[in-house]
CSV table of C-alpha atoms in Angstrom, one decimal:
chain,number,residue,atom,x,y,z
A,541,UNK,CA,15.2,10.4,89.3
A,542,UNK,CA,16.9,10.4,85.9
A,543,UNK,CA,20.6,9.6,85.6
A,544,UNK,CA,22.9,12.2,84.1
A,545,UNK,CA,23.4,10.1,80.9
A,546,UNK,CA,19.8,9.5,80.3
A,547,UNK,CA,18.0,11.1,77.4
A,548,UNK,CA,14.6,12.4,78.2
A,549,UNK,CA,12.2,12.0,75.2
A,550,UNK,CA,9.1,14.2,75.4
A,551,UNK,CA,6.0,12.0,75.2
A,552,UNK,CA,3.4,12.7,72.6
A,553,UNK,CA,0.4,14.6,73.7
A,554,UNK,CA,-2.5,12.3,74.5
A,555,UNK,CA,-5.7,13.1,72.6
A,556,UNK,CA,-8.4,14.7,74.6
A,557,UNK,CA,-11.7,12.8,75.0
A,558,UNK,CA,-13.8,13.4,71.8
A,559,UNK,CA,-10.8,14.7,69.9
A,560,UNK,CA,-9.9,12.8,66.8
A,561,UNK,CA,-6.4,12.1,65.9
A,562,UNK,CA,-5.3,13.6,62.6
A,563,UNK,CA,-4.1,11.2,60.0
A,564,UNK,CA,-0.7,11.8,58.4
A,565,UNK,CA,-0.9,13.5,55.0
A,566,UNK,CA,-1.0,11.0,52.1
A,567,UNK,CA,2.3,10.6,50.2
A,568,UNK,CA,2.2,11.7,46.6
A,569,UNK,CA,2.7,8.7,44.4
A,570,UNK,CA,4.1,10.0,41.2
A,571,UNK,CA,5.6,8.2,38.2
A,572,UNK,CA,8.9,6.7,39.2
A,573,UNK,CA,11.6,8.5,37.3
A,574,UNK,CA,13.7,6.4,35.0
A,575,UNK,CA,17.4,6.7,35.5
A,576,UNK,CA,19.0,8.6,32.7
A,577,UNK,CA,21.2,6.5,30.5
A,578,UNK,CA,24.7,7.7,30.6
A,579,UNK,CA,26.1,7.9,27.1
A,580,UNK,CA,29.8,7.4,26.9
A,581,UNK,CA,32.1,8.5,24.2
A,582,UNK,CA,32.1,5.0,22.6
A,583,UNK,CA,28.3,5.1,22.3
A,584,UNK,CA,28.3,8.6,20.8
A,585,UNK,CA,30.8,7.4,18.3
A,586,UNK,CA,28.6,4.5,17.3
A,587,UNK,CA,25.6,6.8,16.9
A,588,UNK,CA,27.6,9.1,14.7
A,589,UNK,CA,28.7,6.1,12.6
A,590,UNK,CA,25.1,5.0,12.3
A,591,UNK,CA,24.0,8.5,11.1
A,592,UNK,CA,26.8,8.4,8.5
A,593,UNK,CA,25.3,5.2,7.1
A,594,UNK,CA,21.8,6.7,7.0
A,595,UNK,CA,22.9,10.0,5.6
A,596,UNK,CA,23.3,9.0,1.9
A,597,UNK,CA,19.7,7.6,1.8
A,598,UNK,CA,18.4,10.5,3.7
A,599,UNK,CA,20.0,13.0,1.3
A,600,UNK,CA,18.6,11.2,-1.8
A,601,UNK,CA,15.2,10.7,-0.1
A,602,UNK,CA,14.8,14.4,0.8
A,603,UNK,CA,16.3,15.7,-2.5
A,604,UNK,CA,14.3,13.6,-4.9
A,605,UNK,CA,11.0,13.0,-3.0
A,606,UNK,CA,10.4,15.4,-0.1
A,607,UNK,CA,11.6,18.6,-1.9
A,608,UNK,CA,9.8,17.9,-5.2
A,609,UNK,CA,6.6,16.9,-3.2
A,610,UNK,CA,6.5,20.2,-1.4
A,611,UNK,CA,7.4,22.1,-4.6
A,612,UNK,CA,4.5,20.4,-6.5
A,613,UNK,CA,2.1,21.3,-3.6
A,614,UNK,CA,3.4,24.9,-3.8
A,615,UNK,CA,2.7,24.9,-7.5
A,616,UNK,CA,-0.8,23.5,-7.0
A,617,UNK,CA,-1.8,26.6,-5.0
A,618,UNK,CA,-0.9,28.9,-8.0
A,619,UNK,CA,-2.4,29.7,-11.4
A,620,UNK,CA,-0.3,30.8,-14.3
A,621,UNK,CA,-1.7,32.8,-17.3
A,622,UNK,CA,0.0,34.7,-20.1
A,623,UNK,CA,-1.9,37.9,-19.2
A,624,UNK,CA,-1.8,37.9,-15.4
A,625,UNK,CA,1.4,35.8,-14.9
A,626,UNK,CA,1.6,33.6,-11.8
A,627,UNK,CA,-0.7,34.3,-8.9
A,628,UNK,CA,-1.8,32.5,-5.7
A,629,UNK,CA,-5.3,31.1,-6.0
A,630,UNK,CA,-4.9,28.8,-3.0
A,631,UNK,CA,-7.3,25.8,-3.3
A,632,UNK,CA,-9.1,26.9,-6.5
A,633,UNK,CA,-7.3,24.3,-8.5
A,634,UNK,CA,-8.5,21.6,-6.1
A,635,UNK,CA,-12.1,22.8,-6.4
A,636,UNK,CA,-11.8,22.8,-10.2
A,637,UNK,CA,-10.3,19.2,-10.1
A,638,UNK,CA,-13.2,17.8,-8.1
A,639,UNK,CA,-15.7,19.4,-10.5
A,640,UNK,CA,-13.8,18.5,-13.7
A,641,UNK,CA,-15.8,15.8,-15.6
A,642,UNK,CA,-12.7,14.4,-17.2
A,643,UNK,CA,-11.0,13.9,-13.9
A,644,UNK,CA,-14.1,12.4,-12.3
A,645,UNK,CA,-14.6,10.1,-15.4
A,646,UNK,CA,-11.0,8.8,-14.9
A,647,UNK,CA,-11.7,8.2,-11.2
A,648,UNK,CA,-14.8,6.2,-12.2
A,649,UNK,CA,-12.9,4.2,-14.7
A,650,UNK,CA,-10.2,3.2,-12.2
A,651,UNK,CA,-13.0,2.3,-9.8
A,652,UNK,CA,-14.3,-0.1,-12.3
A,653,UNK,CA,-10.9,-1.5,-12.8
A,654,UNK,CA,-10.6,-2.0,-9.0
A,655,UNK,CA,-13.9,-3.9,-8.8
A,656,UNK,CA,-12.6,-6.4,-11.4
A,657,UNK,CA,-8.8,-6.5,-11.0
A,658,UNK,CA,-8.5,-6.6,-7.2
A,659,UNK,CA,-10.7,-9.7,-6.6
A,660,UNK,CA,-9.2,-11.4,-9.6
A,661,UNK,CA,-5.6,-10.8,-8.5
A,662,UNK,CA,-6.4,-11.8,-4.9
A,663,UNK,CA,-8.1,-15.0,-6.1
A,664,UNK,CA,-5.2,-16.0,-8.4
A,665,UNK,CA,-2.6,-15.2,-5.7
A,666,UNK,CA,-4.5,-17.0,-3.0
A,667,UNK,CA,-5.1,-20.2,-5.0
A,668,UNK,CA,-1.5,-20.2,-6.1
A,669,UNK,CA,-0.2,-19.7,-2.6
A,670,UNK,CA,-2.4,-22.4,-1.2
A,671,UNK,CA,-1.3,-24.9,-3.8
A,672,UNK,CA,2.3,-24.1,-3.3
A,673,UNK,CA,2.0,-24.4,0.5
A,674,UNK,CA,0.6,-27.9,0.1
A,675,UNK,CA,3.5,-29.0,-2.1
A,676,UNK,CA,6.7,-30.3,-0.5
A,677,UNK,CA,8.7,-31.4,-3.5
A,678,UNK,CA,11.2,-29.5,-5.7
A,679,UNK,CA,8.3,-28.5,-7.9
A,680,UNK,CA,7.2,-26.0,-5.2
A,681,UNK,CA,10.3,-23.9,-5.5
A,682,UNK,CA,10.3,-24.0,-9.3
A,683,UNK,CA,6.6,-23.1,-9.5
A,684,UNK,CA,7.0,-20.3,-7.0
A,685,UNK,CA,9.8,-18.8,-9.2
A,686,UNK,CA,7.7,-19.1,-12.4
A,687,UNK,CA,4.7,-17.4,-10.8
A,688,UNK,CA,6.8,-14.6,-9.3
A,689,UNK,CA,8.8,-14.1,-12.5
A,690,UNK,CA,6.3,-11.7,-14.3
A,691,UNK,CA,6.7,-9.2,-11.4
A,692,UNK,CA,10.5,-9.2,-12.0
A,693,UNK,CA,9.9,-8.1,-15.6
A,694,UNK,CA,9.8,-4.2,-15.9
A,695,UNK,CA,6.3,-3.0,-16.4
A,696,UNK,CA,7.1,-1.2,-19.7
A,697,UNK,CA,8.6,-4.3,-21.2
A,698,UNK,CA,5.7,-6.5,-20.0
A,699,UNK,CA,3.1,-4.1,-21.5
A,700,UNK,CA,5.0,-4.0,-24.8
A,701,UNK,CA,5.2,-7.7,-24.9
A,702,UNK,CA,1.5,-8.1,-24.3
A,703,UNK,CA,0.8,-5.4,-27.0
A,704,UNK,CA,2.8,-7.5,-29.4
A,705,UNK,CA,0.7,-10.6,-28.4
A,706,UNK,CA,-2.5,-8.7,-28.7
A,707,UNK,CA,-1.8,-7.2,-32.1
A,708,UNK,CA,-4.2,-8.3,-34.8
A,709,UNK,CA,-1.7,-7.7,-37.6
A,710,UNK,CA,1.5,-9.6,-36.4
A,711,UNK,CA,0.6,-11.1,-33.0
A,712,UNK,CA,0.5,-14.9,-32.5
A,713,UNK,CA,-3.1,-14.7,-31.1
A,714,UNK,CA,-4.4,-13.9,-34.6
A,715,UNK,CA,-2.4,-16.7,-36.1
A,716,UNK,CA,-3.8,-19.1,-33.6
A,717,UNK,CA,-7.4,-18.2,-34.4
A,718,UNK,CA,-6.7,-18.4,-38.1
A,719,UNK,CA,-5.3,-21.9,-37.6
A,720,UNK,CA,-8.7,-23.0,-36.5
A,721,UNK,CA,-10.5,-21.0,-39.2
A,722,UNK,CA,-11.8,-18.4,-36.8
A,723,UNK,CA,-11.8,-14.6,-37.1
A,724,UNK,CA,-9.2,-13.2,-34.8
A,725,UNK,CA,-10.7,-10.8,-32.2
A,726,UNK,CA,-9.1,-7.4,-31.8
A,727,UNK,CA,-7.9,-7.4,-28.2
A,728,UNK,CA,-6.8,-3.7,-28.6
A,729,UNK,CA,-10.2,-2.4,-29.8
A,730,UNK,CA,-12.1,0.0,-27.6
A,731,UNK,CA,-14.6,-2.7,-26.7
A,732,UNK,CA,-11.9,-5.2,-25.5
A,733,UNK,CA,-9.2,-2.9,-24.1
A,734,UNK,CA,-10.6,-3.1,-20.6
A,735,UNK,CA,-10.2,-6.9,-20.4
A,736,UNK,CA,-6.8,-6.7,-22.1
A,737,UNK,CA,-5.5,-4.3,-19.4
A,738,UNK,CA,-7.0,-6.4,-16.6
A,739,UNK,CA,-5.2,-9.4,-18.0
A,740,UNK,CA,-1.8,-7.6,-18.2
A,741,UNK,CA,-2.1,-6.2,-14.6
A,742,UNK,CA,-3.2,-9.5,-13.1
A,743,UNK,CA,-0.3,-11.3,-14.9
A,744,UNK,CA,2.1,-8.7,-13.6
A,745,UNK,CA,1.1,-8.4,-10.0
A,746,UNK,CA,-0.5,-11.7,-8.9
A,747,UNK,CA,3.0,-13.3,-8.4
A,748,UNK,CA,4.0,-10.5,-6.0
A,749,UNK,CA,0.8,-10.9,-3.9
A,750,UNK,CA,1.3,-14.7,-4.0
A,751,UNK,CA,4.7,-14.3,-2.3
A,752,UNK,CA,3.2,-12.3,0.5
A,753,UNK,CA,0.4,-14.7,1.1
A,754,UNK,CA,2.7,-17.7,0.8
A,755,UNK,CA,5.1,-16.2,3.4
A,756,UNK,CA,2.1,-15.8,5.8
A,757,UNK,CA,1.1,-19.4,5.2
A,758,UNK,CA,4.6,-20.6,6.0
A,759,UNK,CA,4.4,-18.8,9.4
A,760,UNK,CA,1.5,-21.0,10.6
A,761,UNK,CA,2.4,-23.6,13.1
A,762,UNK,CA,2.4,-27.0,11.4
A,763,UNK,CA,1.0,-28.7,14.5
A,764,UNK,CA,-2.3,-27.1,13.8
A,765,UNK,CA,-2.5,-29.0,10.5
A,766,UNK,CA,-1.6,-32.3,12.1
A,767,UNK,CA,-4.3,-31.8,14.7
A,768,UNK,CA,-6.8,-31.0,12.0
A,769,UNK,CA,-5.9,-34.1,10.0
A,770,UNK,CA,-6.4,-36.2,13.1
A,771,UNK,CA,-9.9,-34.7,13.4
A,772,UNK,CA,-10.7,-35.8,9.8
A,773,UNK,CA,-10.5,-32.3,8.2
A,774,UNK,CA,-10.2,-32.5,4.4
A,775,UNK,CA,-7.7,-30.4,2.4
A,776,UNK,CA,-10.4,-28.0,1.2
A,777,UNK,CA,-11.8,-27.5,4.7
A,778,UNK,CA,-8.3,-26.9,6.0
A,779,UNK,CA,-7.7,-24.3,3.4
A,780,UNK,CA,-11.0,-22.4,3.8
A,781,UNK,CA,-11.5,-22.7,7.6
A,782,UNK,CA,-8.0,-22.8,9.0
A,783,UNK,CA,-5.4,-21.3,6.6
A,784,UNK,CA,-7.4,-18.4,5.1
A,785,UNK,CA,-8.7,-17.1,8.5
A,786,UNK,CA,-5.2,-17.3,10.0
A,787,UNK,CA,-3.7,-15.1,7.3
A,788,UNK,CA,-6.4,-12.4,7.3
A,789,UNK,CA,-4.0,-9.6,8.3
A,790,UNK,CA,-1.7,-10.4,5.3
A,791,UNK,CA,-4.8,-10.5,3.1
A,792,UNK,CA,-5.8,-7.1,4.2
A,793,UNK,CA,-2.3,-5.7,3.6
A,794,UNK,CA,-2.4,-7.2,0.0
A,795,UNK,CA,-5.8,-5.7,-0.6
A,796,UNK,CA,-4.5,-2.2,0.4
A,797,UNK,CA,-1.5,-2.6,-1.9
A,798,UNK,CA,-3.8,-3.6,-4.8
A,799,UNK,CA,-6.2,-0.8,-4.1
A,800,UNK,CA,-3.4,1.8,-4.1
A,801,UNK,CA,-1.8,0.4,-7.2
A,802,UNK,CA,-5.1,0.4,-9.1
A,803,UNK,CA,-5.8,4.1,-8.2
A,804,UNK,CA,-2.4,4.9,-9.5
A,805,UNK,CA,-3.0,3.1,-12.8
A,806,UNK,CA,-0.7,4.6,-15.4
A,807,UNK,CA,2.1,2.6,-17.1
A,808,UNK,CA,0.2,-0.1,-18.9
A,809,UNK,CA,-2.5,2.1,-20.6
A,810,UNK,CA,0.2,4.7,-21.4
A,811,UNK,CA,2.4,2.1,-23.2
A,812,UNK,CA,-0.5,0.5,-25.0
A,813,UNK,CA,-1.9,3.9,-26.0
A,814,UNK,CA,0.4,4.0,-29.0
A,815,UNK,CA,-0.5,0.5,-30.1
A,816,UNK,CA,-4.3,0.5,-29.4
A,817,UNK,CA,-5.0,3.1,-32.1
A,818,UNK,CA,-7.4,5.4,-30.3
A,819,UNK,CA,-8.9,3.0,-27.9
A,820,UNK,CA,-7.1,4.7,-24.9
A,821,UNK,CA,-7.5,8.5,-24.7
A,822,UNK,CA,-5.0,10.7,-23.0
A,823,UNK,CA,-7.4,11.1,-20.0
A,824,UNK,CA,-8.0,7.4,-19.6
A,825,UNK,CA,-6.9,7.5,-15.9
A,826,UNK,CA,-6.3,10.4,-13.5
A,827,UNK,CA,-2.5,10.0,-13.7
A,828,UNK,CA,-2.6,10.0,-17.5
A,829,UNK,CA,-4.7,13.1,-17.4
A,830,UNK,CA,-2.3,14.9,-15.1
A,831,UNK,CA,0.6,13.7,-17.3
A,832,UNK,CA,-1.0,15.1,-20.5
A,833,UNK,CA,-1.9,18.4,-18.8
A,834,UNK,CA,1.7,18.9,-17.6
A,835,UNK,CA,3.8,17.8,-20.6
A,836,UNK,CA,1.4,18.3,-23.5
A,837,UNK,CA,-0.4,21.5,-22.5
A,838,UNK,CA,2.1,23.0,-20.0
A,839,UNK,CA,-0.6,23.3,-17.3
A,840,UNK,CA,1.8,22.3,-14.5
A,841,UNK,CA,-0.2,24.0,-11.7
A,842,UNK,CA,-3.5,22.3,-12.5
A,843,UNK,CA,-1.6,19.0,-13.1
A,844,UNK,CA,0.0,19.3,-9.7
A,845,UNK,CA,-3.4,19.9,-8.1
A,846,UNK,CA,-4.9,16.8,-9.8
A,847,UNK,CA,-2.0,14.7,-8.6
A,848,UNK,CA,-2.5,15.8,-5.0
A,849,UNK,CA,-6.2,15.4,-5.3
A,850,UNK,CA,-5.7,11.8,-6.4
A,851,UNK,CA,-3.4,11.4,-3.4
A,852,UNK,CA,-6.2,12.6,-1.1
A,853,UNK,CA,-8.5,10.1,-2.7
A,854,UNK,CA,-6.0,7.3,-2.2
A,855,UNK,CA,-5.4,8.3,1.5
A,856,UNK,CA,-9.1,8.5,2.3
A,857,UNK,CA,-9.8,5.2,0.5
A,858,UNK,CA,-7.0,3.4,2.3
A,859,UNK,CA,-8.0,4.8,5.7
A,860,UNK,CA,-11.6,3.9,5.2
A,861,UNK,CA,-10.7,0.4,4.1
A,862,UNK,CA,-8.4,0.0,7.2
A,863,UNK,CA,-11.2,1.2,9.4
A,864,UNK,CA,-13.6,-1.4,8.0
A,865,UNK,CA,-11.1,-4.2,8.3
A,866,UNK,CA,-9.4,-3.2,11.5
A,867,UNK,CA,-10.3,-6.4,13.3
A,868,UNK,CA,-8.9,-8.6,10.5
A,869,UNK,CA,-5.8,-6.5,10.1
A,870,UNK,CA,-5.1,-6.5,13.9
A,871,UNK,CA,-5.5,-2.7,14.3
A,872,UNK,CA,-7.5,-1.1,17.0
């Protein structure tokens, strides 16, 4: 008999013979919710101050890059004629650009420049970086500065300087050949202008690429070199089998920079065009062709389409190159 203070708990029903006990429903395991960060007035004030620092750059960036970019794309979708005025033709200008033999000839020419300039620039930059990385004296800093110095010179000034050096009339190259009784070659002739431009661009940009490769070499753990020397590895083997493979991602980045810069080839041939006396036509590269269409023939709509078509070529080429070298560049 139960006491008055006792609590009677009903017992669970026993399962009948042959009856299976039902399992409790499984618990839903969802993603644990992250606690929301409570932003106080001090943090809000700091965020506003940060936006104030970013605002000047953002205004300049949007005003002088984003807005003109969208306006140029808007113009590329139109066609202007004296009789019909301005009308939307959508992508007709792009179709015209990719069937324009002058534009395609310029693309082929910059492709030829890429096949010569990019390997040459990479070879010069890599050799210079490897040599500087092996030096530990004051000569390393001085040599690094001298190799990088051409990149610090404005491109227009550098092209004018080389145009003076190339000139067969008053350049020092002609005087040097005459000193040995030889006929001075015309470096600005149509048959030699290709090599002259390759030399200018390589001189201008190899130092910049050297700095990128040199910085990657400086990031390698020096204990790897010490272990390689203990194993009897020579300096040449260390450079080719240890250093170069370990900076493959930086090499890929430099290759992409060089490819984009070559496809946008403009300043050097444009400056030398007034000195080379007909060796460089106005449509020598796609950028020069678009420039002449816009500012010499007032075909701003078609020039905008050519510029964006070149941008499409650069984007596709860069993406395809990254896809082929995704293992070396560390991308998946």
